[in-house]
mmCIF file of C-alpha atoms in Angstrom:
data_model
loop_
_atom_site.group_PDB
_atom_site.id
_atom_site.type_symbol
_atom_site.label_atom_id
_atom_site.label_comp_id
_atom_site.label_asym_id
_atom_site.label_seq_id
_atom_site.Cartn_x
_atom_site.Cartn_y
_atom_site.Cartn_z
ATOM 1 C CA MET Z 1 -22.928 41.954 44.916
ATOM 2 C CA THR Z 2 -19.605 41.694 44.110
ATOM 3 C CA PHE Z 3 -20.355 38.078 42.601
ATOM 4 C CA PHE Z 4 -22.549 39.628 40.089
ATOM 5 C CA ASP Z 5 -19.522 42.595 38.866
ATOM 6 C CA GLY Z 6 -17.474 39.282 38.591
ATOM 7 C CA LEU Z 7 -20.058 37.821 36.225
ATOM 8 C CA ASN Z 8 -20.413 41.097 34.233
ATOM 9 C CA VAL Z 9 -16.406 41.188 33.964
ATOM 10 C CA THR Z 10 -17.027 37.478 32.471
ATOM 11 C CA SER Z 11 -19.761 38.303 29.977
ATOM 12 C CA ALA Z 12 -17.361 41.222 28.783
ATOM 13 C CA PHE Z 13 -14.581 38.835 28.173
ATOM 14 C CA PRO Z 14 -14.912 38.334 24.277
ATOM 15 C CA LEU Z 15 -14.389 34.594 23.954
ATOM 16 C CA ALA Z 16 -17.269 33.794 25.927
ATOM 17 C CA GLU Z 17 -20.119 35.029 23.873
ATOM 18 C CA LEU Z 18 -21.758 32.761 21.976
ATOM 19 C CA GLU Z 19 -24.901 34.025 19.541
ATOM 20 C CA VAL Z 20 -27.365 30.889 17.725
ATOM 21 C CA GLY Z 21 -29.278 31.569 15.022
ATOM 22 C CA GLU Z 22 -27.799 35.017 14.203
ATOM 23 C CA HIS Z 23 -26.252 34.744 10.434
ATOM 24 C CA PHE Z 24 -24.117 36.302 8.594
ATOM 25 C CA TYR Z 25 -26.337 37.177 5.503
ATOM 26 C CA TRP Z 26 -24.839 37.564 2.125
ATOM 27 C CA GLU Z 27 -27.471 38.332 -0.375
ATOM 28 C CA ILE Z 28 -26.821 36.781 -4.230
ATOM 29 C CA GLY Z 29 -29.748 37.987 -6.271
ATOM 30 C CA ASN Z 30 -32.601 37.903 -4.474
ATOM 31 C CA TYR Z 31 -31.701 34.952 -2.359
ATOM 32 C CA THR Z 32 -29.445 35.238 0.819
ATOM 33 C CA VAL Z 33 -26.984 32.538 2.336
ATOM 34 C CA HIS Z 34 -24.661 32.375 5.136
ATOM 35 C CA GLY Z 35 -21.781 33.938 4.731
ATOM 36 C CA GLN Z 36 -20.069 32.327 7.687
ATOM 37 C CA VAL Z 37 -21.018 28.773 6.674
ATOM 38 C CA PHE Z 38 -19.136 29.598 3.063
ATOM 39 C CA ILE Z 39 -16.016 30.902 4.899
ATOM 40 C CA THR Z 40 -15.560 27.941 7.251
ATOM 41 C CA SER Z 41 -16.470 25.448 4.459
ATOM 42 C CA TRP Z 42 -13.748 27.187 2.251
ATOM 43 C CA VAL Z 43 -11.367 27.062 4.659
ATOM 44 C CA VAL Z 44 -12.085 22.998 5.574
ATOM 45 C CA ILE Z 45 -12.293 22.500 1.520
ATOM 46 C CA ALA Z 46 -8.913 24.376 0.787
ATOM 47 C CA LEU Z 47 -7.269 22.260 3.858
ATOM 48 C CA LEU Z 48 -8.445 18.915 2.240
ATOM 49 C CA LEU Z 49 -7.029 19.747 -1.008
ATOM 50 C CA ILE Z 50 -3.872 21.410 -0.060
ATOM 51 C CA THR Z 51 -3.068 19.062 2.171
ATOM 52 C CA SER Z 52 -4.045 16.201 -0.629
ATOM 53 C CA TYR Z 53 -1.764 18.151 -3.396
ATOM 54 C CA LEU Z 54 1.095 18.190 -1.176
ATOM 55 C CA GLY Z 55 1.161 14.635 -0.249
ATOM 56 C CA THR Z 56 1.018 13.523 -3.969
ATOM 57 C CA ARG Z 57 2.812 16.095 -5.323
ATOM 58 C CA ASN Z 58 5.580 13.545 -5.653
ATOM 59 C CA LEU Z 59 4.212 9.857 -5.252
ATOM 60 C CA GLU Z 60 6.946 7.506 -4.206
ATOM 61 C CA ARG Z 61 6.665 3.478 -3.938
ATOM 62 C CA VAL Z 62 7.518 3.599 -0.180
ATOM 63 C CA PRO Z 63 5.728 6.290 1.167
ATOM 64 C CA SER Z 64 7.281 8.288 3.739
ATOM 65 C CA GLY Z 65 5.640 11.562 5.864
ATOM 66 C CA LEU Z 66 2.552 13.045 4.340
ATOM 67 C CA GLN Z 67 2.156 10.654 1.662
ATOM 68 C CA ASN Z 68 1.853 8.057 4.551
ATOM 69 C CA PHE Z 69 -0.227 9.772 6.257
ATOM 70 C CA LEU Z 70 -2.493 10.511 3.478
ATOM 71 C CA GLU Z 71 -2.206 6.834 2.601
ATOM 72 C CA TYR Z 72 -3.185 5.623 5.976
ATOM 73 C CA ALA Z 73 -6.398 8.454 5.707
ATOM 74 C CA LEU Z 74 -7.483 6.469 2.231
ATOM 75 C CA ASP Z 75 -6.989 2.935 3.271
ATOM 76 C CA PHE Z 76 -9.468 4.085 6.510
ATOM 77 C CA VAL Z 77 -11.937 5.742 4.182
ATOM 78 C CA ARG Z 78 -11.710 2.790 2.051
ATOM 79 C CA ASP Z 79 -12.863 0.123 4.224
ATOM 80 C CA ILE Z 80 -15.792 2.243 5.249
ATOM 81 C CA ALA Z 81 -16.772 1.937 1.533
ATOM 82 C CA LYS Z 82 -15.537 -1.410 1.615
ATOM 83 C CA SER Z 83 -17.427 -3.109 4.504
ATOM 84 C CA GLN Z 84 -20.805 -1.054 3.736
ATOM 85 C CA ILE Z 85 -20.951 -1.745 -0.261
ATOM 86 C CA GLY Z 86 -18.665 -5.292 -0.763
ATOM 87 C CA GLU Z 87 -15.945 -6.010 -2.187
ATOM 88 C CA LYS Z 88 -17.125 -6.142 -5.571
ATOM 89 C CA GLU Z 89 -18.531 -2.505 -6.486
ATOM 90 C CA TYR Z 90 -17.403 -0.372 -3.691
ATOM 91 C CA ARG Z 91 -14.432 1.295 -5.643
ATOM 92 C CA PRO Z 92 -16.920 3.954 -7.455
ATOM 93 C CA TRP Z 93 -18.430 5.027 -4.602
ATOM 94 C CA VAL Z 94 -15.056 5.485 -2.604
ATOM 95 C CA PRO Z 95 -14.765 9.122 -3.639
ATOM 96 C CA PHE Z 96 -18.293 10.372 -2.237
ATOM 97 C CA ILE Z 97 -18.142 8.438 0.998
ATOM 98 C CA GLY Z 98 -14.635 9.339 1.442
ATOM 99 C CA THR Z 99 -15.022 12.742 0.800
ATOM 100 C CA LEU Z 100 -18.156 13.180 2.844
ATOM 101 C CA PHE Z 101 -16.256 11.567 5.812
ATOM 102 C CA LEU Z 102 -13.342 13.938 5.542
ATOM 103 C CA PHE Z 103 -14.856 16.848 5.125
ATOM 104 C CA ILE Z 104 -17.303 16.622 7.918
ATOM 105 C CA PHE Z 105 -14.260 15.009 9.847
ATOM 106 C CA VAL Z 106 -12.199 18.654 9.472
ATOM 107 C CA ALA Z 107 -15.224 20.595 9.781
ATOM 108 C CA ASN Z 108 -16.353 19.366 13.469
ATOM 109 C CA TRP Z 109 -12.967 19.439 14.332
ATOM 110 C CA SER Z 110 -11.851 22.786 12.930
ATOM 111 C CA GLY Z 111 -14.836 23.851 14.911
ATOM 112 C CA ALA Z 112 -13.742 22.154 18.103
ATOM 113 C CA LEU Z 113 -9.793 23.505 17.168
ATOM 114 C CA PHE Z 114 -9.397 26.238 15.111
ATOM 115 C CA PRO Z 115 -9.257 29.568 16.952
ATOM 116 C CA TRP Z 116 -12.392 31.295 14.950
ATOM 117 C CA LYS Z 117 -13.244 34.182 17.583
ATOM 118 C CA ILE Z 118 -10.557 35.666 16.635
ATOM 119 C CA ILE Z 119 -11.834 36.640 13.492
ATOM 120 C CA GLU Z 120 -14.968 39.582 14.033
ATOM 121 C CA LEU Z 121 -18.227 38.968 12.199
ATOM 122 C CA PRO Z 122 -20.504 41.927 11.893
ATOM 123 C CA GLU Z 123 -23.375 39.227 13.014
ATOM 124 C CA SER Z 124 -23.045 35.765 14.036
ATOM 125 C CA GLU Z 125 -19.738 34.036 14.587
ATOM 126 C CA LEU Z 126 -17.717 31.453 12.673
ATOM 127 C CA ALA Z 127 -17.926 27.841 13.824
ATOM 128 C CA ALA Z 128 -18.016 24.472 12.623
ATOM 129 C CA PRO Z 129 -19.816 24.766 8.813
ATOM 130 C CA THR Z 130 -21.788 21.289 10.269
ATOM 131 C CA ASN Z 131 -23.453 22.994 12.965
ATOM 132 C CA ASP Z 132 -25.766 24.958 10.295
ATOM 133 C CA ILE Z 133 -28.685 22.531 8.937
ATOM 134 C CA ASN Z 134 -28.039 23.950 5.725
ATOM 135 C CA THR Z 135 -24.842 21.810 5.361
ATOM 136 C CA THR Z 136 -25.788 18.835 7.102
ATOM 137 C CA VAL Z 137 -29.469 18.617 5.131
ATOM 138 C CA ALA Z 138 -27.317 19.359 1.806
ATOM 139 C CA LEU Z 139 -24.942 16.236 2.702
ATOM 140 C CA ALA Z 140 -28.036 14.274 3.438
ATOM 141 C CA LEU Z 141 -29.707 14.923 0.533
ATOM 142 C CA LEU Z 142 -26.866 14.292 -1.758
ATOM 143 C CA THR Z 143 -26.176 10.674 -0.200
ATOM 144 C CA VAL Z 144 -30.165 10.244 -0.818
ATOM 145 C CA LEU Z 145 -29.490 10.634 -4.470
ATOM 146 C CA ALA Z 146 -26.083 9.116 -4.152
ATOM 147 C CA TYR Z 147 -28.197 5.727 -3.336
ATOM 148 C CA PHE Z 148 -31.357 6.475 -5.600
ATOM 149 C CA TYR Z 149 -28.451 6.827 -8.137
ATOM 150 C CA ALA Z 150 -27.402 3.620 -6.978
ATOM 151 C CA GLY Z 151 -29.956 1.318 -7.290
ATOM 152 C CA ILE Z 152 -31.279 2.804 -10.500
ATOM 153 C CA SER Z 153 -28.111 2.771 -12.578
ATOM 154 C CA LYS Z 154 -28.191 -0.814 -11.095
ATOM 155 C CA ARG Z 155 -32.037 -1.828 -11.409
ATOM 156 C CA GLY Z 156 -33.471 0.284 -13.881
ATOM 157 C CA ILE Z 157 -37.182 1.375 -12.920
ATOM 158 C CA GLY Z 158 -37.542 -1.651 -11.053
ATOM 159 C CA TYR Z 159 -35.270 -0.837 -8.303
ATOM 160 C CA PHE Z 160 -39.215 1.063 -6.978
ATOM 161 C CA LYS Z 161 -40.372 -2.344 -6.495
ATOM 162 C CA LYS Z 162 -38.431 -2.309 -3.247
ATOM 163 C CA TYR Z 163 -41.402 -0.614 -1.416
ATOM 164 C CA ILE Z 164 -43.935 -3.361 -2.034
ATOM 165 C CA GLU Z 165 -41.137 -6.126 -1.211
ATOM 166 C CA PRO Z 166 -41.268 -8.240 0.537
ATOM 167 C CA THR Z 167 -44.993 -7.616 0.867
ATOM 168 C CA PRO Z 168 -47.405 -4.587 -0.325
ATOM 169 C CA ILE Z 169 -48.486 -3.821 3.467
ATOM 170 C CA LEU Z 170 -45.327 -2.255 4.020
ATOM 171 C CA LEU Z 171 -45.378 0.209 1.629
ATOM 172 C CA PRO Z 172 -46.311 3.323 3.665
ATOM 173 C CA ILE Z 173 -43.621 2.113 6.444
ATOM 174 C CA ASN Z 174 -41.238 1.923 2.800
ATOM 175 C CA ILE Z 175 -42.271 4.825 1.775
ATOM 176 C CA LEU Z 176 -41.635 6.850 5.251
ATOM 177 C CA GLU Z 177 -38.369 5.299 5.679
ATOM 178 C CA GLU Z 178 -36.931 7.391 2.174
ATOM 179 C CA PHE Z 179 -37.810 10.659 4.605
ATOM 180 C CA THR Z 180 -36.659 9.830 7.891
ATOM 181 C CA LYS Z 181 -33.114 8.759 6.476
ATOM 182 C CA PRO Z 182 -31.864 11.938 5.346
ATOM 183 C CA LEU Z 183 -33.806 13.318 8.247
ATOM 184 C CA SER Z 184 -32.008 11.578 10.764
ATOM 185 C CA LEU Z 185 -28.505 11.727 9.073
ATOM 186 C CA SER Z 186 -28.669 15.839 8.978
ATOM 187 C CA PHE Z 187 -30.586 16.290 12.702
ATOM 188 C CA ARG Z 188 -28.105 14.028 14.101
ATOM 189 C CA LEU Z 189 -24.949 15.547 12.942
ATOM 190 C CA PHE Z 190 -26.085 18.666 12.812
ATOM 191 C CA GLY Z 191 -27.498 18.428 16.679
ATOM 192 C CA ASN Z 192 -24.381 16.756 17.940
ATOM 193 C CA ILE Z 193 -22.042 19.417 16.800
ATOM 194 C CA LEU Z 194 -24.420 22.426 17.469
ATOM 195 C CA ALA Z 195 -25.167 20.710 20.878
ATOM 196 C CA ASP Z 196 -21.537 20.394 21.388
ATOM 197 C CA GLU Z 197 -20.460 23.829 20.758
ATOM 198 C CA LEU Z 198 -23.514 25.193 23.208
ATOM 199 C CA VAL Z 199 -22.180 22.959 26.036
ATOM 200 C CA VAL Z 200 -18.441 23.839 25.582
ATOM 201 C CA ALA Z 201 -19.472 27.505 25.078
ATOM 202 C CA VAL Z 202 -22.032 27.790 27.857
ATOM 203 C CA LEU Z 203 -19.268 26.083 30.543
ATOM 204 C CA VAL Z 204 -17.164 28.707 29.157
ATOM 205 C CA LEU Z 205 -18.921 30.927 29.958
ATOM 206 C CA LEU Z 206 -19.636 30.191 33.498
ATOM 207 C CA VAL Z 207 -15.941 28.375 34.123
ATOM 208 C CA PRO Z 208 -13.271 30.463 32.136
ATOM 209 C CA LEU Z 209 -10.500 27.925 32.990
ATOM 210 C CA PHE Z 210 -9.885 24.268 32.593
ATOM 211 C CA ILE Z 211 -13.260 22.824 33.484
ATOM 212 C CA PRO Z 212 -13.871 23.018 30.121
ATOM 213 C CA LEU Z 213 -11.620 20.838 28.531
ATOM 214 C CA PRO Z 214 -12.707 17.239 29.390
ATOM 215 C CA VAL Z 215 -15.749 18.633 28.012
ATOM 216 C CA MET Z 216 -13.810 19.961 25.086
ATOM 217 C CA ALA Z 217 -11.815 16.367 24.914
ATOM 218 C CA LEU Z 218 -15.742 14.830 24.930
ATOM 219 C CA GLY Z 219 -16.567 16.950 21.827
ATOM 220 C CA LEU Z 220 -13.702 15.884 19.235
ATOM 221 C CA PHE Z 221 -14.314 12.277 20.299
ATOM 222 C CA THR Z 222 -18.030 12.944 19.390
ATOM 223 C CA SER Z 223 -17.376 14.812 16.112
ATOM 224 C CA ALA Z 224 -15.069 12.345 14.943
ATOM 225 C CA ILE Z 225 -17.920 9.639 15.421
ATOM 226 C CA GLN Z 226 -20.608 11.989 14.060
ATOM 227 C CA ALA Z 227 -18.047 11.897 10.755
ATOM 228 C CA LEU Z 228 -17.646 8.032 11.065
ATOM 229 C CA ILE Z 229 -21.099 7.501 11.672
ATOM 230 C CA PHE Z 230 -22.374 9.729 9.005
ATOM 231 C CA ALA Z 231 -20.507 8.435 6.310
ATOM 232 C CA THR Z 232 -20.923 4.421 7.485
ATOM 233 C CA LEU Z 233 -24.834 5.138 7.090
ATOM 234 C CA ALA Z 234 -23.912 6.881 3.523
ATOM 235 C CA GLY Z 235 -22.273 3.884 2.591
ATOM 236 C CA ALA Z 236 -24.661 1.337 4.388
ATOM 237 C CA TYR Z 237 -27.675 3.110 2.003
ATOM 238 C CA ILE Z 238 -25.922 2.656 -0.771
ATOM 239 C CA GLY Z 239 -24.559 -0.529 -0.413
ATOM 240 C CA GLU Z 240 -28.034 -1.623 0.481
ATOM 241 C CA SER Z 241 -29.698 -0.178 -2.843
ATOM 242 C CA LEU Z 242 -27.243 -2.048 -4.516
ATOM 243 C CA GLU Z 243 -27.701 -5.590 -2.927
ATOM 244 C CA HIS Z 244 -31.350 -4.858 -3.585
ATOM 245 C CA GLY Z 245 -30.047 -4.633 -7.515
ATOM 246 C CA GLU Z 246 -28.461 -8.068 -6.949
ATOM 247 C CA GLU Z 247 -31.134 -10.029 -5.947
ATOM 248 C CA GLU Z 248 -33.197 -9.877 -9.287
ATOM 249 C CA MET P 1 -27.538 32.893 43.268
ATOM 250 C CA ILE P 2 -27.503 29.944 41.601
ATOM 251 C CA ASN P 3 -30.758 30.816 39.563
ATOM 252 C CA GLN P 4 -28.867 34.054 38.319
ATOM 253 C CA MET P 5 -25.905 32.358 36.700
ATOM 254 C CA ILE P 6 -28.363 30.244 34.524
ATOM 255 C CA LEU P 7 -30.069 33.019 33.525
ATOM 256 C CA LEU P 8 -27.203 34.718 32.391
ATOM 257 C CA ALA P 9 -26.150 32.151 30.842
ATOM 258 C CA ALA P 10 -29.580 31.883 29.154
ATOM 259 C CA GLU P 11 -29.467 35.186 28.314
ATOM 260 C CA ALA P 12 -25.750 35.117 26.409
ATOM 261 C CA VAL P 13 -27.378 32.290 24.762
ATOM 262 C CA GLU P 14 -29.443 34.128 23.004
ATOM 263 C CA THR P 15 -31.666 33.553 19.753
ATOM 264 C CA SER P 16 -32.503 36.175 17.423
ATOM 265 C CA LYS P 17 -35.387 37.076 16.076
ATOM 266 C CA GLU P 18 -34.883 36.686 12.455
ATOM 267 C CA GLY P 19 -32.822 33.523 11.286
ATOM 268 C CA GLY P 20 -33.196 31.210 13.846
ATOM 269 C CA LEU P 21 -31.721 27.859 14.184
ATOM 270 C CA PHE P 22 -33.993 26.058 11.196
ATOM 271 C CA ASP P 23 -33.353 28.683 8.576
ATOM 272 C CA PHE P 24 -33.246 27.193 5.085
ATOM 273 C CA ASP P 25 -32.294 29.505 2.534
ATOM 274 C CA ALA P 26 -29.556 28.926 -0.859
ATOM 275 C CA THR P 27 -26.803 27.928 1.571
ATOM 276 C CA LEU P 28 -28.444 24.140 1.305
ATOM 277 C CA PRO P 29 -27.953 24.335 -2.846
ATOM 278 C CA LEU P 30 -24.870 25.950 -2.429
ATOM 279 C CA ILE P 31 -23.509 23.823 -0.242
ATOM 280 C CA ALA P 32 -24.375 20.598 -1.898
ATOM 281 C CA LEU P 33 -23.161 22.007 -5.154
ATOM 282 C CA GLN P 34 -19.291 23.113 -3.407
ATOM 283 C CA PHE P 35 -19.329 19.426 -1.862
ATOM 284 C CA LEU P 36 -20.098 17.856 -5.148
ATOM 285 C CA ILE P 37 -17.124 20.185 -6.775
ATOM 286 C CA LEU P 38 -15.426 19.038 -3.600
ATOM 287 C CA VAL P 39 -15.716 15.270 -4.438
ATOM 288 C CA VAL P 40 -14.505 15.681 -7.806
ATOM 289 C CA LEU P 41 -11.852 17.369 -6.837
ATOM 290 C CA MET P 42 -10.652 15.508 -4.406
ATOM 291 C CA ASN P 43 -11.235 12.453 -6.987
ATOM 292 C CA ILE P 44 -8.445 14.117 -8.988
ATOM 293 C CA LEU P 45 -6.054 15.231 -6.268
ATOM 294 C CA PHE P 46 -6.510 12.269 -3.627
ATOM 295 C CA TYR P 47 -8.461 9.617 -4.444
ATOM 296 C CA LYS P 48 -6.981 8.618 -8.465
ATOM 297 C CA PRO P 49 -3.388 8.912 -7.884
ATOM 298 C CA LEU P 50 -3.429 7.781 -4.242
ATOM 299 C CA THR P 51 -5.597 4.548 -5.371
ATOM 300 C CA ARG P 52 -3.517 4.111 -8.272
ATOM 301 C CA VAL P 53 0.064 3.789 -6.151
ATOM 302 C CA LEU P 54 -1.345 1.435 -3.820
ATOM 303 C CA ASP P 55 -2.568 -0.528 -6.527
ATOM 304 C CA ASP P 56 0.659 -0.087 -8.393
ATOM 305 C CA ARG P 57 2.529 -0.969 -5.268
ATOM 306 C CA ALA P 58 0.412 -4.238 -4.681
ATOM 307 C CA GLU P 59 1.251 -5.283 -7.981
ATOM 308 C CA TYR P 60 5.071 -4.861 -7.507
ATOM 309 C CA ILE P 61 5.164 -6.303 -4.640
ATOM 310 C CA ARG P 62 3.124 -9.790 -5.771
ATOM 311 C CA GLN P 63 5.351 -9.725 -9.283
ATOM 312 C CA ASN P 64 8.692 -9.357 -6.338
ATOM 313 C CA LEU P 65 6.919 -12.145 -4.546
ATOM 314 C CA ASN P 66 6.451 -14.323 -7.591
ATOM 315 C CA GLN P 67 9.634 -13.868 -8.847
ATOM 316 C CA ALA P 68 11.632 -14.825 -5.433
ATOM 317 C CA GLN P 69 9.365 -17.754 -5.425
ATOM 318 C CA GLU P 70 10.627 -18.423 -8.695
ATOM 319 C CA ASN P 71 14.408 -17.311 -8.255
ATOM 320 C CA SER P 72 14.934 -20.166 -5.019
ATOM 321 C CA LYS P 73 13.307 -22.703 -7.257
ATOM 322 C CA LYS P 74 15.454 -21.496 -9.787
ATOM 323 C CA SER P 75 18.613 -21.505 -7.781
ATOM 324 C CA GLU P 76 17.264 -24.861 -6.009
ATOM 325 C CA GLU P 77 17.387 -26.777 -9.153
ATOM 326 C CA LEU P 78 20.512 -25.164 -10.051
ATOM 327 C CA ALA P 79 22.459 -26.578 -6.645
ATOM 328 C CA GLN P 80 21.080 -29.867 -7.696
ATOM 329 C CA GLN P 81 22.259 -29.557 -10.757
ATOM 330 C CA PHE P 82 25.406 -28.241 -9.414
ATOM 331 C CA GLU P 83 25.616 -31.588 -7.206
ATOM 332 C CA GLU P 84 25.357 -33.824 -10.199
ATOM 333 C CA GLN P 85 28.266 -32.380 -12.086
ATOM 334 C CA ILE P 86 30.369 -32.225 -9.032
ATOM 335 C CA LYS P 87 29.420 -36.418 -8.614
ATOM 336 C CA GLN P 88 30.114 -36.855 -12.045
ATOM 337 C CA ALA P 89 33.186 -34.929 -12.332
ATOM 338 C CA ARG P 90 34.636 -36.805 -9.370
ATOM 339 C CA ARG P 91 33.495 -40.403 -11.118
ATOM 340 C CA GLU P 92 35.098 -39.090 -14.116
ATOM 341 C CA SER P 93 38.396 -37.876 -11.823
ATOM 342 C CA GLN P 94 38.332 -41.479 -10.799
ATOM 343 C CA GLU P 95 37.999 -43.533 -13.962
ATOM 344 C CA MET P 96 40.725 -41.306 -15.216
ATOM 345 C CA ILE P 97 43.115 -42.333 -12.333
ATOM 346 C CA ALA P 98 42.516 -45.759 -12.449
ATOM 347 C CA GLN P 99 42.644 -46.029 -16.725
ATOM 348 C CA ALA P 100 46.080 -43.895 -16.224
ATOM 349 C CA GLN P 101 47.230 -46.070 -13.775
ATOM 350 C CA ALA P 102 46.752 -48.965 -15.998
ATOM 351 C CA GLU P 103 47.829 -46.750 -19.000
ATOM 352 C CA ALA P 104 51.079 -46.660 -16.825
ATOM 353 C CA GLN P 105 51.807 -50.168 -15.700
ATOM 354 C CA GLU P 106 51.030 -51.712 -18.900
ATOM 355 C CA GLN P 107 53.665 -49.373 -20.381
ATOM 356 C CA ALA P 108 55.757 -50.274 -17.612
ATOM 357 C CA ALA P 109 55.552 -54.057 -18.477
ATOM 358 C CA LYS P 110 55.834 -53.556 -21.885
ATOM 359 C CA ASN P 111 59.110 -51.347 -21.726
ATOM 360 C CA LEU P 112 60.487 -53.919 -19.206
ATOM 361 C CA ALA P 113 59.926 -57.066 -21.904
ATOM 362 C CA GLN P 114 61.369 -55.045 -24.554
ATOM 363 C CA ALA P 115 63.971 -53.981 -22.527
ATOM 364 C CA GLN P 116 64.927 -57.561 -21.659
ATOM 365 C CA GLN P 117 64.378 -58.885 -25.101
ATOM 366 C CA GLU P 118 66.914 -56.163 -26.648
ATOM 367 C CA VAL P 119 69.484 -57.395 -23.780
ATOM 368 C CA GLN P 120 68.763 -61.028 -24.660
ATOM 369 C CA ALA P 121 69.095 -59.930 -28.608
ATOM 370 C CA GLU P 122 72.492 -58.386 -27.739
ATOM 371 C CA ARG P 123 73.997 -60.786 -25.396
ATOM 372 C CA GLU P 124 73.079 -63.048 -28.379
ATOM 373 C CA LYS P 125 74.496 -61.018 -30.806
ATOM 374 C CA ALA P 126 77.820 -60.562 -28.746
ATOM 375 C CA THR P 127 77.751 -64.461 -28.316
ATOM 376 C CA ALA P 128 77.782 -65.173 -32.033
ATOM 377 C CA GLU P 129 80.664 -62.421 -32.873
ATOM 378 C CA ILE P 130 82.389 -64.079 -29.765
ATOM 379 C CA GLU P 131 82.168 -67.330 -31.547
ATOM 380 C CA ALA P 132 82.988 -65.955 -34.814
ATOM 381 C CA GLN P 133 86.311 -64.273 -33.972
ATOM 382 C CA LYS P 134 87.520 -67.535 -32.027
ATOM 383 C CA LYS P 135 86.987 -69.573 -35.179
ATOM 384 C CA GLU P 136 88.954 -66.821 -37.218
ATOM 385 C CA ALA P 137 91.703 -66.791 -34.237
ATOM 386 C CA LEU P 138 91.784 -70.462 -34.560
ATOM 387 C CA GLN P 139 91.841 -70.726 -38.590
ATOM 388 C CA SER P 140 94.352 -67.803 -38.807
ATOM 389 C CA LEU P 141 96.434 -70.036 -36.215
ATOM 390 C CA GLU P 142 96.031 -73.459 -37.891
ATOM 391 C CA SER P 143 97.632 -72.020 -41.162
ATOM 392 C CA GLN P 144 100.308 -70.316 -39.225
ATOM 393 C CA VAL P 145 101.115 -73.175 -37.123
ATOM 394 C CA ASP P 146 101.823 -75.148 -40.943
ATOM 395 C CA THR P 147 104.247 -72.504 -42.079
ATOM 396 C CA LEU P 148 105.559 -72.480 -38.824
ATOM 397 C CA SER P 149 106.014 -76.310 -38.592
ATOM 398 C CA SER P 150 107.859 -76.092 -42.109
ATOM 399 C CA GLN P 151 110.016 -73.724 -41.230
ATOM 400 C CA ILE P 152 111.198 -76.012 -37.959
ATOM 401 C CA LEU P 153 111.288 -78.853 -40.123
ATOM 402 C CA GLU P 154 113.797 -76.858 -42.874
ATOM 403 C CA LYS P 155 115.985 -75.951 -39.902
ATOM 404 C CA LEU P 156 115.859 -79.180 -38.674
ATOM 405 C CA VAL P 157 116.644 -81.110 -41.590
ATOM 406 C CA GLY P 158 117.850 -78.882 -44.449
ATOM 407 C CA LYS P 159 116.043 -77.392 -47.692
ATOM 408 C CA GLU P 160 116.749 -79.813 -49.592
ATOM 409 C CA LEU P 161 115.406 -82.435 -47.453
ATOM 410 C CA ALA P 162 112.515 -80.811 -46.564
ATOM 411 C CA LYS P 163 111.496 -80.375 -49.903
ATOM 412 C CA ARG P 164 111.003 -83.765 -50.197
#
């Protein structure tokens, strides 16, 4: 059983352990929160804020270095918002949609690139904040609130008439849609990121060298795509709400 | 053997009883709140300043473009104006040359005529003077001739005879 012994060595290897569904609980009053999600999300938020602060400290007309990079990022998220909401009304929504994209993107990539495993937690492990269902549901619910706000501020209480348009027969389907939107948003992101991390972890467990690399690269790609999809869909929903308002 | 491997992998991916994948708790609202704060902070740190810079730059480029177009139009006008001025100056200079030549010729002709007139007048005056002197000389000669002839007579015939 030399093979078995070899495997035991592998699983004693600290990099190749995997814990799912275990959380590093913090207690605040009567409530518990997942500490590992907050720790990593703080790192992500700090990264975003520090980069923006450094890049916008002394703005020049001819950009260079970090400012150039940030302008590229801003252009990118502005294009997402513009293509989904339209030239006329996209501007106030750029911060929300752009931050959705940047936060999810940096969070996903941090999960794949940052060596979280170096930091030991008593329970659970540090990973991308987006692999916790709480984070993705929070973002999805905020998106729902955002498009409700967009529709109601545009059209008032008449916004709810969209449920019986084009015909009242579609009422149940239209109401169902309000639930499927956040569900699909949150589960798509959550599932993709968690599955990606699991696949990488299992592969690392089985073959610790080289073989997981293509899967990791694929993971980076899907992470970026998922961030883009989330932001684009949020923009599309908000744009749809605003468009409904315009027809009146 | 492969079975054992899979079993081991599955064992490693252990799911604990408490918690689990779909464990909703206070993390959700707190993350939402945190995200909203992030949106606000990013708006202050990232979106507002950079959007302003982008808009300013777009405005600056538009202004410069307009100004450049205006400038090129203006310079074209100026070039045209200069060309016209040059043309006019050339015409004027030619006119001036022609006028000067005409004036010079006139002056020369006048001068020539005057000189000829003067010469003529001088000659006439000289001729008249010569004439007058000739007359005078002739007169004085005549009177001398009278005296000389009477003296000659005296010498020849004597004083008494001559007085008669």
